[in-house]
Coordinates of C-alpha atoms and ligand atoms in Angstrom, one line a residue:
X1359 CA 13.3 -4.5 80.5
X1360 CA 16.4 -2.2 82.0
X1361 CA 14.8 -1.3 84.7
X1362 CA 14.3 -5.1 86.1
X1363 CA 17.6 -5.7 85.4
X1364 CA 18.8 -3.0 87.5
X1365 CA 16.5 -3.5 90.6
X1366 CA 17.8 -7.2 90.6
X1367 CA 21.4 -6.7 90.0
X1368 CA 23.7 -9.1 91.3
X1369 CA 27.1 -10.6 89.8
X1370 CA 25.3 -13.4 88.0
X1371 CA 22.4 -11.1 86.3
X1372 CA 24.9 -8.9 85.0
X1373 CA 27.0 -11.8 83.1
X1374 CA 23.4 -13.0 81.8
X1375 CA 22.7 -9.4 80.8
X1376 CA 26.2 -8.9 78.9
X1377 CA 25.5 -12.1 77.3
X1378 CA 21.8 -11.2 76.2
X1379 CA 23.4 -7.8 74.9
X1380 CA 26.2 -9.8 73.0
X1381 CA 23.4 -11.7 71.1
X1382 CA 21.2 -8.9 70.2
X1383 CA 24.3 -6.9 68.8
X1384 CA 25.5 -10.1 66.9
X1385 CA 21.8 -10.8 65.7
X1386 CA 21.6 -7.0 64.7
X1387 CA 24.8 -7.0 62.9
X1388 CA 24.0 -10.5 60.7
X1389 CA 20.5 -8.6 60.0
X1390 CA 22.1 -5.5 58.7
X1391 CA 24.9 -7.5 57.1
X1392 CA 22.2 -10.0 55.2
X1393 CA 19.9 -6.9 54.4
X1394 CA 23.1 -5.1 52.7
X1395 CA 24.1 -8.4 50.9
X1396 CA 20.5 -8.8 49.6
X1397 CA 20.4 -4.6 48.7
X1398 CA 23.8 -5.0 46.7
X1399 CA 23.0 -8.4 45.1
X1400 CA 19.7 -6.9 43.3
X1401 CA 21.7 -3.5 42.8
X1402 CA 24.7 -5.5 41.2
X1403 CA 23.5 -5.8 37.7
X1404 CA 22.8 -1.6 37.8
X1405 CA 26.1 -0.8 39.4
X1406 CA 27.7 -3.0 37.4
X1407 CA 26.2 -1.2 34.1
X1408 CA 26.9 2.1 35.9
X1409 CA 30.6 1.2 36.5
X1410 CA 30.8 -0.1 32.9
X1411 CA 28.8 3.1 31.3
X1412 CA 31.9 5.0 33.2
X1413 CA 34.6 3.1 32.0
X1414 CA 33.5 2.2 28.3
X1415 CA 31.6 3.8 25.6
X1416 CA 29.5 1.7 23.3
X1417 CA 27.3 1.9 20.0
X1418 CA 25.8 -0.7 18.0
X1419 CA 24.7 -0.8 14.4
X1420 CA 22.0 -3.4 13.3
X1421 CA 21.6 -4.2 9.7
X1422 CA 18.5 -2.8 9.4
X1423 CA 19.9 0.9 8.9
X1424 CA 21.4 2.3 5.7
X1425 CA 24.4 2.8 7.7
X1426 CA 25.2 -0.8 8.0
X1427 CA 26.8 -1.9 4.9
X1428 CA 29.0 1.3 4.3
X1429 CA 30.4 0.3 7.9
X1430 CA 31.1 -2.7 7.1
X1431 CA 33.4 -1.4 4.3
X1432 CA 34.6 1.1 6.6
X1433 CA 36.2 -1.2 8.6
X1434 CA 38.0 -3.0 5.6
X1435 CA 40.6 -0.1 5.8
X1436 CA 42.2 -1.1 8.7
X1437 CA 45.0 -3.0 8.7
X1438 CA 44.7 -5.0 11.6
X1439 CA 40.8 -5.9 10.4
X1440 CA 42.3 -6.8 6.9
X1441 CA 44.9 -9.2 8.3
X1442 CA 42.3 -11.3 10.3
X1443 CA 41.7 -14.7 9.7
X1444 CA 38.0 -14.6 10.5
X1445 CA 36.7 -13.7 7.4
X1446 CA 33.3 -13.9 5.5
X1447 CA 33.2 -14.3 1.5
X1448 CA 31.1 -11.3 0.0
X1449 CA 30.1 -11.1 -3.6
X1450 CA 29.0 -7.7 -5.6
X1451 CA 28.8 -7.1 -9.4
X1452 CA 29.6 -4.1 -10.9
X1453 CA 29.5 -3.4 -14.4
X1454 CA 32.8 -3.4 -16.5
X1455 CA 32.7 0.5 -17.6
X1456 CA 32.7 1.2 -13.8
X1457 CA 35.1 -1.5 -12.7
X1458 CA 38.2 1.2 -13.3
X1459 CA 37.1 3.7 -10.9
X1460 CA 34.9 1.3 -8.3
X1461 CA 35.0 2.0 -5.1
X1462 CA 36.6 -0.9 -3.8
X1463 CA 39.3 -1.4 -6.4
X1464 CA 40.2 2.4 -5.7
X1465 CA 40.1 2.8 -2.2
X1466 CA 39.8 -0.1 -0.5
X1467 CA 41.3 -2.6 -2.0
X1468 CA 44.3 -0.8 -2.9
X1469 CA 44.8 0.8 0.5
X1470 CA 44.4 -2.5 2.2
X1471 CA 47.0 -4.9 2.9
X1472 CA 47.9 -7.3 0.2
X1473 CA 46.4 -9.9 1.9
X1474 CA 43.1 -8.9 0.9
X1475 CA 44.0 -7.4 -2.4
X1476 CA 45.4 -11.5 -2.8
X1477 CA 42.1 -12.6 -2.4
X1478 CA 40.1 -10.4 -5.2
X1479 CA 38.5 -12.7 -7.7
X1480 CA 36.7 -11.5 -10.6
X1481 CA 34.7 -13.3 -13.7
X1482 CA 33.1 -11.6 -16.3
X1483 CA 30.0 -11.9 -18.0
X1484 CA 27.2 -10.1 -19.4
X1485 CA 29.1 -6.4 -19.1
X1486 CA 29.1 -7.4 -15.2
X1487 CA 32.3 -8.3 -13.1
X1488 CA 31.7 -10.7 -10.3
X1489 CA 33.9 -8.8 -7.5
X1490 CA 34.3 -11.6 -4.7
X1491 CA 36.1 -10.1 -1.5
X1492 CA 36.3 -10.8 2.2
X1493 CA 34.7 -9.0 4.8
X1494 CA 34.8 -9.6 8.4
X1495 CA 33.6 -12.8 10.0
X1496 CA 31.4 -13.6 12.7
X1497 CA 32.9 -12.7 16.3
X1498 CA 35.1 -10.2 17.8
X1499 CA 37.7 -8.0 16.0
X1500 CA 40.1 -5.1 16.9
X1501 CA 41.5 -2.3 15.5
X1502 CA 43.2 1.2 15.9
X1503 CA 41.6 4.2 15.2
X1504 CA 43.2 7.8 15.7
X1505 CA 45.4 5.9 18.4
X1506 CA 42.4 4.6 20.7
X1507 CA 41.9 0.7 20.1
X1508 CA 38.3 -0.3 19.4
X1509 CA 36.8 -3.8 19.7
X1510 CA 33.8 -4.5 17.5
X1511 CA 31.7 -7.5 17.9
X1512 CA 30.0 -8.9 14.6
X1513 CA 26.9 -11.1 15.1
X1514 CA 24.0 -12.5 13.1
X1515 CA 21.2 -13.3 15.0
X1516 CA 18.3 -15.6 13.3
X1517 CA 15.1 -13.8 12.6
X1518 CA 11.9 -15.4 13.2
X1519 CA 11.0 -17.7 10.2
X1520 CA 7.4 -17.0 9.2
X1521 CA 4.8 -19.6 8.6
X1522 CA 6.3 -21.1 5.4
X1523 CA 9.6 -20.7 6.4
X1524 CA 10.3 -17.7 4.9
X1525 CA 12.3 -15.2 6.6
X1526 CA 11.5 -11.5 7.2
X1527 CA 13.3 -9.8 4.3
X1528 CA 14.9 -6.4 4.4
X1529 CA 14.6 -3.6 2.1
X1530 CA 18.7 -3.3 3.2
X1531 CA 19.7 -6.6 3.3
X1532 CA 18.3 -9.4 1.3
X1533 CA 19.5 -11.7 4.1
X1534 CA 16.8 -13.3 6.5
X1535 CA 19.2 -12.9 9.5
X1536 CA 19.4 -9.5 11.3
X1537 CA 23.3 -8.7 11.7
X1538 CA 24.7 -6.3 14.1
X1539 CA 28.2 -4.4 14.9
X1540 CA 28.7 -3.1 18.5
X1541 CA 32.0 -1.7 19.1
X1542 CA 33.4 -1.1 22.4
X1543 CA 35.8 1.6 23.6
X1544 CA 37.5 2.0 26.8
X1545 CA 36.7 5.7 28.6
X1546 CA 34.1 8.2 27.7
X1547 CA 34.6 8.0 23.9
X1548 CA 31.5 9.4 22.5
X1549 CA 33.4 12.1 19.9
X1550 CA 35.4 9.4 18.6
X1551 CA 32.2 7.6 17.6
X1552 CA 30.6 10.8 16.3
X1553 CA 33.8 10.9 14.0
X1554 CA 33.4 7.2 12.8
X1555 CA 29.7 7.8 12.2
X1556 CA 30.6 10.9 10.0
X1557 CA 33.3 9.1 7.9
X1558 CA 30.7 6.4 7.6
X1559 CA 28.2 9.0 6.2
X1560 CA 30.5 10.1 3.7
X1561 CA 31.7 6.7 2.6
X1562 CA 27.7 6.0 2.1
X1563 CA 27.3 9.1 -0.2
X1564 CA 30.4 8.2 -2.1
X1565 CA 29.0 4.6 -2.5
X1566 CA 25.8 5.8 -3.3
X1567 CA 27.1 8.0 -5.9
X1568 CA 29.0 4.9 -7.4
X1569 CA 26.8 2.5 -6.5
X1570 CA 23.3 3.8 -6.1
X1571 CA 20.7 1.1 -5.2
X1572 CA 18.1 -0.1 -7.8
X1573 CA 15.0 -2.1 -6.3
X1574 CA 13.0 -3.9 -8.2
X1575 CA 9.8 -5.5 -6.7
X1576 CA 10.0 -9.2 -5.8
X1577 CA 8.0 -11.9 -7.4
X1578 CA 5.3 -11.8 -5.1
X1579 CA 5.1 -8.1 -5.5
X1580 CA 5.3 -7.7 -1.6
X1581 CA 8.5 -5.8 -0.9
X1582 CA 11.7 -4.5 -3.1
X1583 CA 14.8 -6.6 -3.6
X1584 CA 17.9 -5.1 -4.4
X1585 CA 19.4 -5.9 -7.8
X1586 CA 22.8 -6.6 -7.7
X1587 CA 24.0 -7.5 -11.1
X1588 CA 22.1 -6.6 -14.4
X1589 CA 20.6 -2.8 -13.9
X1590 CA 23.3 -0.6 -12.7
X1591 CA 23.5 2.5 -12.3
X1592 CA 24.7 5.0 -15.0
X1593 CA 25.5 8.2 -15.4
X1594 CA 23.7 11.6 -17.2
X1595 CA 26.5 11.2 -20.5
X1596 CA 25.2 7.5 -20.9
X1597 CA 22.1 9.4 -22.4
X1598 CA 21.8 10.9 -25.8
X1599 CA 19.1 13.3 -24.9
X1600 CA 17.8 16.4 -27.4
X1601 CA 20.0 19.3 -26.8
X1602 CA 19.9 21.0 -23.2
X1603 CA 17.0 18.6 -21.9
X1604 CA 19.5 16.4 -19.6
X1605 CA 20.8 19.5 -18.0
X1606 CA 17.3 20.9 -18.1
X1607 CA 16.1 17.9 -16.0
X1608 CA 19.5 17.2 -13.5
X1609 CA 18.9 21.2 -13.0
X1610 CA 15.2 20.6 -11.9
X1611 CA 15.7 17.7 -9.8
X1612 CA 19.0 19.3 -7.5
X1613 CA 16.4 22.2 -7.1
X1614 CA 13.5 20.3 -5.9
X1615 CA 16.0 18.1 -3.6
X1616 CA 17.3 22.0 -2.3
X1617 CA 13.8 23.1 -1.5
X1618 CA 12.5 20.6 0.9
X1619 CA 12.4 23.2 3.9
X1620 CA 10.0 25.6 1.7
X1621 CA 7.9 22.9 0.9
X1622 CA 7.5 21.8 4.6
X1623 CA 7.2 26.2 5.6
X1624 CA 4.3 26.1 2.5
X1625 CA 2.8 23.0 3.7
X1626 CA 3.1 21.3 0.4
X1627 CA 3.8 17.5 0.4
X1628 CA 7.5 17.2 -0.6
X1629 CA 7.2 15.0 -3.7
X1630 CA 7.9 15.9 -7.4
X1631 CA 6.3 13.9 -10.3
X1632 CA 7.3 13.6 -13.6
X1633 CA 5.9 12.2 -16.9
X1634 CA 8.2 10.8 -19.5
X1635 CA 6.4 9.8 -22.6
X1636 CA 6.9 9.2 -26.1
X1637 CA 8.1 6.5 -28.6
X1638 CA 9.5 3.0 -27.1
X1639 CA 13.4 2.8 -27.0
X1640 CA 13.9 7.0 -27.2
X1641 CA 15.4 6.9 -23.5
X1642 CA 12.8 7.4 -21.3
X1643 CA 13.8 4.7 -18.7
X1644 CA 17.4 5.5 -19.3
X1645 CA 17.3 8.7 -18.3
X1646 CA 15.6 8.0 -14.5
X1647 CA 18.2 5.3 -14.3
X1648 CA 21.0 8.1 -15.1
X1649 CA 19.0 11.2 -13.0
X1650 CA 19.0 8.2 -10.2
X1651 CA 22.7 7.6 -10.8
X1652 CA 23.5 11.2 -10.5
X1653 CA 22.0 12.2 -7.4
X1654 CA 23.2 9.1 -5.8
X1655 CA 19.5 8.0 -5.1
X1656 CA 18.4 4.9 -4.8
X1657 CA 15.4 3.9 -7.5
X1658 CA 12.5 1.7 -7.3
X1659 CA 11.3 0.5 -10.6
X1660 CA 7.9 -1.2 -11.3
X1661 CA 6.0 -1.8 -14.4
X1662 CA 2.3 -1.0 -13.8
X1663 CA 1.3 -3.5 -16.4
X1664 CA 3.0 -6.6 -14.4
X1665 CA 0.4 -8.9 -13.4
X1666 CA 1.5 -9.3 -9.5
X1667 CA 0.6 -5.7 -9.1
X1668 CA -2.8 -4.8 -7.9
X1669 CA -3.9 -1.6 -6.1
X1670 CA -3.0 -2.8 -2.7
X1671 CA 0.5 -3.9 -3.5
X1672 CA 0.8 -0.8 -5.0
X1673 CA 0.6 1.0 -2.2
X1674 CA 2.2 -1.4 0.1
X1675 CA 5.3 -1.3 -2.0
X1676 CA 5.3 2.5 -2.3
X1677 CA 5.0 3.0 1.3
X1678 CA 8.0 0.3 1.9
X1679 CA 10.3 2.2 -0.5
X1680 CA 13.5 4.3 0.7
X1681 CA 13.1 7.8 1.7
X1682 CA 14.5 9.8 -0.2
X1683 CA 14.2 7.5 -3.3
X1684 CA 13.2 8.3 -7.0
X1685 CA 10.2 6.0 -7.6
X1686 CA 9.4 5.0 -11.4
X1687 CA 6.5 3.5 -12.7
X1688 CA 6.4 2.4 -16.0
X1689 CA 3.4 2.0 -18.5
X1690 CA 1.0 3.9 -16.4
X1691 CA -1.3 3.9 -19.8
X1692 CA -2.2 0.2 -18.5
X1693 CA -4.5 1.5 -15.8
X1694 CA -6.7 3.1 -18.9
X1695 CA -6.3 0.2 -21.0
X1696 CA -10.1 -1.3 -22.0
X1697 CA -10.4 -4.7 -20.6
X1698 CA -13.2 -7.0 -20.4
X1699 CA -15.1 -6.9 -17.5
X1700 CA -14.4 -10.4 -16.6
X1701 CA -10.6 -10.1 -17.6
X1702 CA -10.3 -7.5 -15.4
X1703 CA -12.0 -9.6 -12.2
X1704 CA -9.7 -12.5 -12.9
X1705 CA -6.3 -10.5 -13.6
X1706 CA -6.8 -8.0 -10.4
X1707 CA -4.8 -5.4 -12.1
X1708 CA -4.0 -1.7 -10.8
X1709 CA -7.2 0.5 -11.3
X1710 CA -6.8 4.1 -12.2
X1711 CA -8.3 4.8 -8.8
X1712 CA -5.9 2.5 -7.1
X1713 CA -2.6 4.1 -9.0
X1714 CA -4.2 7.6 -7.8
X1715 CA -4.7 6.2 -4.5
X1716 CA -1.5 5.1 -4.1
X1717 CA 0.3 8.3 -5.8
X1718 CA -1.8 10.8 -3.1
X1719 CA -1.3 8.7 -0.3
X1720 CA 0.2 10.1 2.8
X1721 CA 3.1 8.0 3.5
X1722 CA 4.0 7.6 0.2
X1723 CA 4.7 11.4 -1.2
X1724 CA 7.4 12.6 1.6
X1725 CA 10.9 13.0 0.1
X1726 CA 9.9 11.1 -3.7
X1727 CA 10.3 11.7 -7.3
X1728 CA 7.9 10.2 -9.0
X1729 CA 8.5 9.4 -12.8
X1730 CA 5.8 7.8 -14.6
X1731 CA 6.3 6.5 -18.1
X1732 CA 4.3 5.8 -20.9
X1733 CA 4.1 5.1 -24.6
X1734 CA 0.6 6.6 -25.0
X1735 CA 0.0 9.9 -23.3
X1736 CA -3.1 10.1 -25.0
X1737 CA -4.6 7.4 -23.3
X1738 CA -3.8 9.0 -19.9
X1739 CA -6.8 10.5 -18.0
X1740 CA -6.4 14.8 -17.5
X1741 CA -7.0 13.5 -13.4
X1742 CA -3.8 11.6 -12.9
X1743 CA -1.4 14.1 -15.3
X1744 CA -2.7 17.4 -13.2
X1745 CA 0.3 19.5 -11.3
X1746 CA 0.7 18.3 -8.1
X1747 CA 1.0 14.5 -9.7
X1748 CA 2.3 15.2 -12.6
X1749 CA 4.7 18.8 -12.6
X1750 CA 7.0 18.3 -15.7
X1751 CA 5.9 16.5 -18.7
X1752 CA 8.9 15.6 -21.3
X1753 CA 8.0 14.0 -24.5
X1754 CA 11.0 11.8 -26.0
X1755 CA 10.8 11.8 -29.8
X1756 CA 12.7 9.5 -32.2
X1757 CA 16.1 10.5 -32.9
X1758 CA 17.2 13.5 -34.7
X1759 CA 20.6 14.2 -36.3
X1760 CA 22.5 15.7 -33.9
X1761 CA 21.3 12.3 -31.4
X1762 CA 22.4 10.0 -34.1
X1763 CA 25.9 11.7 -34.5
X1764 CA 26.6 11.6 -30.9
X1765 CA 25.2 8.3 -30.6
X1766 CA 27.6 7.1 -33.5
X1767 CA 30.5 8.7 -31.6
X1768 CA 29.8 7.0 -28.5
X1769 CA 30.4 3.6 -30.3
X1770 CA 33.1 5.0 -32.8
X1771 CA 34.8 7.4 -31.0
X1772 CA 37.6 8.3 -33.4
X1773 CA 35.1 8.9 -36.3
X1774 CA 33.6 12.3 -36.4
X1775 CA 33.6 12.2 -40.3
X1776 CA 32.0 8.6 -40.7
X1777 CA 29.6 10.0 -37.6
X1778 CA 28.4 12.9 -39.5
X1779 CA 27.8 11.1 -42.7
X1780 CA 25.9 8.5 -41.4
X1781 CA 23.7 10.7 -39.6
X1782 CA 22.6 12.3 -42.7
X1783 CA 21.8 9.3 -44.3
X1784 CA 19.1 8.3 -41.2
X1785 CA 15.8 9.7 -41.8
X1786 CA 15.0 12.0 -39.1
X1787 CA 12.4 11.4 -36.5
X1788 CA 11.7 7.9 -37.9
X1789 CA 13.8 5.7 -35.8
X1790 CA 14.2 5.3 -32.1
X1791 CA 17.8 5.3 -30.6
X1792 CA 17.4 1.6 -29.3
X1793 CA 17.0 0.6 -32.7
X1794 CA 19.8 2.7 -34.1
X1795 CA 22.1 1.3 -31.3
X1796 CA 21.2 -2.2 -32.2
X1797 CA 22.8 -1.6 -35.6
X1798 CA 25.6 -0.5 -34.3
X1799 CA 25.8 -3.5 -32.1
X1800 CA 25.4 -5.7 -35.0
X1801 CA 28.4 -4.1 -36.7
X1802 CA 30.9 -3.5 -33.5
X1803 CA 33.8 -2.6 -34.1
X1804 CA 33.0 -1.8 -37.8
X1805 CA 32.5 1.8 -38.3
X1806 CA 32.9 1.6 -42.3
X1807 CA 30.5 -1.5 -42.4
X1808 CA 28.0 0.4 -40.3
X1809 CA 27.5 3.2 -43.1
X1810 CA 27.7 0.7 -45.8
X1811 CA 24.9 -1.2 -44.4
X1812 CA 22.6 1.5 -43.7
X1813 CA 19.8 0.4 -46.0
X1814 CA 19.8 -2.6 -43.6
X1815 CA 18.9 -0.2 -40.9
X1816 CA 16.1 2.0 -42.9
X1817 CA 14.8 -1.3 -44.3
X1818 CA 14.2 -2.4 -40.6
X1819 CA 12.7 0.9 -39.5
X1820 CA 10.1 0.7 -42.7
X1821 CA 9.6 -3.1 -41.3
X1822 CA 8.9 -1.8 -37.8
X1823 CA 7.0 0.9 -38.8
X1824 CA 4.7 -1.3 -40.8
X1825 CA 4.5 -3.5 -38.1
X1826 CA 3.7 -1.3 -35.3
X1827 CA 1.0 0.1 -37.8
X1828 CA -0.7 -3.2 -38.2
X1829 CA -0.3 -3.8 -34.3
X1830 CA -2.1 -0.6 -33.6
X1831 CA -5.0 -1.2 -36.1
X1832 CA -5.1 -4.4 -34.3
X1833 CA -4.8 -3.0 -30.9
X1834 CA -7.3 -0.2 -31.7
X1835 CA -9.7 -2.4 -33.3
X1836 CA -9.6 -5.0 -30.3
X1837 CA -10.0 -2.1 -28.0
X1838 CA -13.5 -1.2 -29.7
X1839 CA -14.7 -4.6 -29.6
X1840 CA -14.2 -4.9 -25.8
X1841 CA -15.5 -1.6 -25.4
X1842 CA -18.5 -2.9 -27.4
X1843 CA -19.1 -5.9 -25.8
X1844 CA -18.7 -4.2 -22.3
X1845 CA -21.4 -1.5 -23.3
X1846 CA -23.7 -4.4 -24.5
X1847 CA -22.9 -6.3 -21.5
X1848 CA -23.5 -3.3 -19.3
X1849 CA -26.8 -2.5 -21.6
X1850 CA -27.9 -5.8 -20.6
X1851 CA -27.4 -5.4 -16.8
X1852 CA -28.9 -2.1 -17.1
X1853 CA -32.1 -4.0 -19.2
X1854 CA -31.9 -6.8 -16.3
X1855 CA -31.8 -4.2 -13.5
X1856 CA -35.1 -2.3 -14.7
X1857 CA -36.9 -5.4 -15.5
X1858 CA -36.2 -6.4 -12.0
X1859 CA -37.2 -3.5 -10.7
X1860 CA -40.6 -3.1 -12.8
X1861 CA -41.2 -6.5 -11.6
X1862 CA -41.2 -5.9 -7.9
X1863 CA -43.1 -2.8 -8.5
X1864 CA -45.9 -5.0 -10.2
X1865 CA -46.1 -7.3 -7.3
X1866 CA -46.0 -4.3 -4.9
X1867 CA -49.1 -2.9 -6.2
X1868 CA -50.7 -6.3 -7.0
X1869 CA -50.1 -7.1 -3.0
X1870 CA -52.0 -3.7 -2.5
X1871 CA -54.6 -4.6 -4.6
X1872 CA -55.5 -7.5 -3.2
X1873 CA -55.1 -5.9 0.6
X1874 CA -57.5 -3.5 -0.8
X1875 CA -59.9 -5.9 -1.8
X1876 CA -59.8 -8.3 1.0
X1877 CA -60.7 -5.0 3.6
X1878 CA -63.6 -4.0 1.1
X1879 CA -64.8 -7.8 1.6
X1880 CA -64.8 -7.5 5.2
X1881 CA -66.5 -4.0 5.1
X1882 CA -69.2 -5.6 3.2
X1883 CA -69.9 -8.5 5.6
X1884 CA -69.8 -6.2 8.7
X1885 CA -72.6 -4.1 6.6
X1886 CA -74.1 -7.6 5.9
X1887 CA -74.0 -8.2 9.4
X1888 CA -75.7 -5.1 10.6
X1889 CA -78.4 -5.5 8.1
X1890 CA -79.2 -9.1 9.5
X1891 CA -79.4 -7.3 13.1
X1892 CA -81.7 -4.5 11.7
X1893 CA -84.1 -7.4 10.1
X1894 CA -83.9 -9.2 13.4
X1895 CA -84.9 -6.4 15.7
X1896 CA -87.4 -5.7 13.0
X1897 CA -88.8 -8.7 13.0
X1898 CA -88.8 -8.9 16.9
X1899 CA -90.8 -5.6 17.0
X1900 CA -93.4 -6.3 14.7
X1901 CA -93.7 -10.2 16.4
X1902 CA -94.4 -8.3 19.7
X1903 CA -96.8 -5.8 18.3
X1904 CA -98.5 -8.6 16.6
X1905 CA -98.6 -10.4 19.8
X1906 CA -99.9 -7.4 21.6
X1907 CA -103.1 -7.1 19.2
X1908 CA -103.3 -10.7 19.7
X1909 CA -103.2 -10.4 23.5
X1910 CA -105.8 -7.2 22.9
X1911 CA -108.2 -9.1 21.3
X1912 CA -108.0 -12.2 23.8
X1913 CA -108.8 -9.8 26.3
X1914 CA -111.4 -8.5 24.5
X1915 CA -112.8 -11.9 23.9
X1916 CA -112.6 -12.5 27.5
X1917 CA -114.0 -9.0 28.7
X1918 CA -117.2 -9.9 26.7
X1919 CA -117.1 -13.5 27.9
X1920 CA -116.7 -12.7 31.6
X1921 CA -117.6 -9.1 32.7
X1922 CA -117.3 -10.2 36.2
X1923 CA -113.9 -10.6 36.1
X1924 CA -112.7 -6.9 35.5
X1925 CA -110.2 -7.4 38.2
X1926 CA -108.2 -9.8 36.8
X1927 CA -108.4 -8.1 33.8
X1928 CA -107.1 -5.0 35.2
X1929 CA -104.0 -7.1 36.6
X1930 CA -103.5 -8.7 33.5
X1931 CA -103.3 -5.3 31.5
X1932 CA -101.0 -4.1 33.7
X1933 CA -98.9 -7.0 33.9
X1934 CA -98.9 -6.4 30.0
X1935 CA -98.0 -2.6 30.1
X1936 CA -95.1 -3.3 32.1
X1937 CA -94.1 -6.1 30.0
X1938 CA -94.4 -4.2 27.1
X1939 CA -92.3 -1.0 28.2
X1940 CA -89.4 -3.8 29.3
X1941 CA -89.5 -5.2 25.6
X1942 CA -89.7 -1.6 24.5
X1943 CA -87.0 -0.2 26.3
X1944 CA -84.9 -3.3 25.2
X1945 CA -85.6 -3.1 22.0
X1946 CA -84.7 0.8 21.6
X1947 CA -81.0 0.1 23.4
X1948 CA -80.2 -2.7 20.7
X1949 CA -81.4 0.1 17.8
X1950 CA -79.3 2.6 19.6
X1951 CA -76.1 0.1 19.1
X1952 CA -77.1 -0.8 15.5
X1953 CA -77.2 2.9 14.5
X1954 CA -73.7 3.4 16.3
X1955 CA -72.1 0.7 14.3
X1956 CA -73.7 1.8 11.2
X1957 CA -72.4 5.5 11.6
X1958 CA -68.9 4.0 12.8
X1959 CA -68.4 1.8 9.8
X1960 CA -69.6 4.9 7.7
X1961 CA -66.8 7.1 8.8
Ligands
LIG848 N1 18.8 8.6 -25.4 C1 19.3 7.4 -25.5 N2 20.6 7.6 -25.2 C2 21.3 6.3 -24.9 N3 21.0 5.1 -25.4 C3 19.4 5.0 -25.6 C4 18.9 6.3 -25.9 N4 17.5 6.0 -25.9 C5 17.5 4.2 -25.5 N5 18.6 4.0 -25.8 C6 19.3 2.7 -25.2 O1 18.1 1.9 -25.7 C7 17.5 1.1 -25.1 C8 16.3 1.1 -24.7 O2 15.8 2.5 -23.9 P1 14.8 2.7 -22.9 O3 14.3 1.5 -22.0 O4 15.4 3.9 -22.4 O5 13.8 3.2 -23.8 P2 12.5 3.8 -23.3 O6 12.1 5.2 -23.7 O7 12.1 3.7 -21.7 O8 11.1 2.6 -24.0 P3 10.4 2.0 -23.6 O9 9.1 3.0 -23.6 O10 9.8 0.4 -24.4 O11 10.2 1.7 -22.1 C9 18.5 1.2 -23.7 O12 19.1 0.0 -23.7 C10 19.6 2.6 -24.1 O13 20.6 1.6 -24.0

């Protein structure tokens, strides 16, 4: 093109050439600018995010994590947060005796400004206090931490509703909505958030110790519900055990928890099993709760006698339990109680093999302390309590003198003399701690009366013993009856099964015999047929012979009658001979065929 312009170059041409250049240039410029704009447009979000990431540091904590609740509480210590008008009302139940050293009353409410403290409202009932307080509401809040301004956005996302309208349930949060806290701070401040998280973790540990979570299975036995009001964690000194037992148990659990790496190194599942057995009301359950309280571990409680529980739900629940945690399986003997075959099917309870499966399940074991309780160790299978499933067995006996004295002092602190007198009068190893506790509760604030009315307690003990004896007898009788019924049913079933098999065998034999007979008949028919053929052939040959003789006779006669016809006679004879030869040949081949058939059949 350029060559063309040069060879025909005039002034006009130059102008038009310049115009063309200009158009091309402008076009090129527009194209490049357009391309750059499109490119930048596409990359806008990425660039924006990149710039933001350089300018801001953000972290998000959702309600799925264990740190969410502690984080909410951590926030309340900041004046700016507590002053906000965007609030939510929270309600928590705490036990009366824990109230004085409760985390909120001690650390948060008192350390925060009066506004928040004013909003505290307590209502008592059932030994618990409902503590109502304000927490931050949905939206954006600002506060200063170590001189840095932090923005926190609290959002609640509606979770998808299930088919029947029940939301997904969460072990850390009963609400069906997912909540999120998003923190944002100007600049690269990862270390600042590390400090915050460490503080929240410490706070969580403190909260766990003071208020370690108790989980009970929900009414469908599908997941765990965090218990808020009635069953609160307790301390080890709340339980009065035989001398040295509490210390021994705490020591054992602590040592186990410190040995995770050893277990990992040796390839042993990091779990420990305890069996607490003995008379009801002697402190098995209370001790497990106290251990959980002391260790600050969540505790998941379920009774194997619960009708909602079956092999599948047990496994699911154990899988869903938090890690680490204490799993308390109460009444494990209920898996070994004789039930009528039909009842077992209807009620769909946890079976022995179901329990073993659940305890041995791969995902179930790690980081768990299993506590099994029973009032009847004699009913348990050795397979359940073998080492590896149960590593420590502890018997909880009826109260001894020392325990009674200590229990008295727990109720009536300043009466050591009375406590001794009372303990001496109580028959040893005959009463449960629960029964004695009941007596103290009947005469609360009246220690002398407790001693005066000790006969009431002894009578109550005798009545209980009598009642238990008769109950035991009834139970044993019922168990025997059920066992006998089940045995008879089993025998009946086995007999029916045997008869059925016998009948089937006989029918089979008869069928085979019939087949045999049928075969025999067919064989006989064939032999009959062959015989018929043979007789036919014989008859035929006889007839032929006869014919020949007759012919010969006729020939002889005709020879005699006419000697002149010698030539004809010879001819006739020739013809007869050839005919005879053919017939002989035919009859021979038929005989061969028949004899072959007979031979085959005989084989
Ligand atoms: N050793 C104990 N020290 C203090 N209190 C106790 C003790 N044993 C029982 N109690 C009191 O008796 C009540 C029942 O105790 P707990 O449920 O622990 O007994 P248990 O042995 O687990 O009974 P069960 O076998 O029927 O489940 C508790 O409320 C507790 O206050």
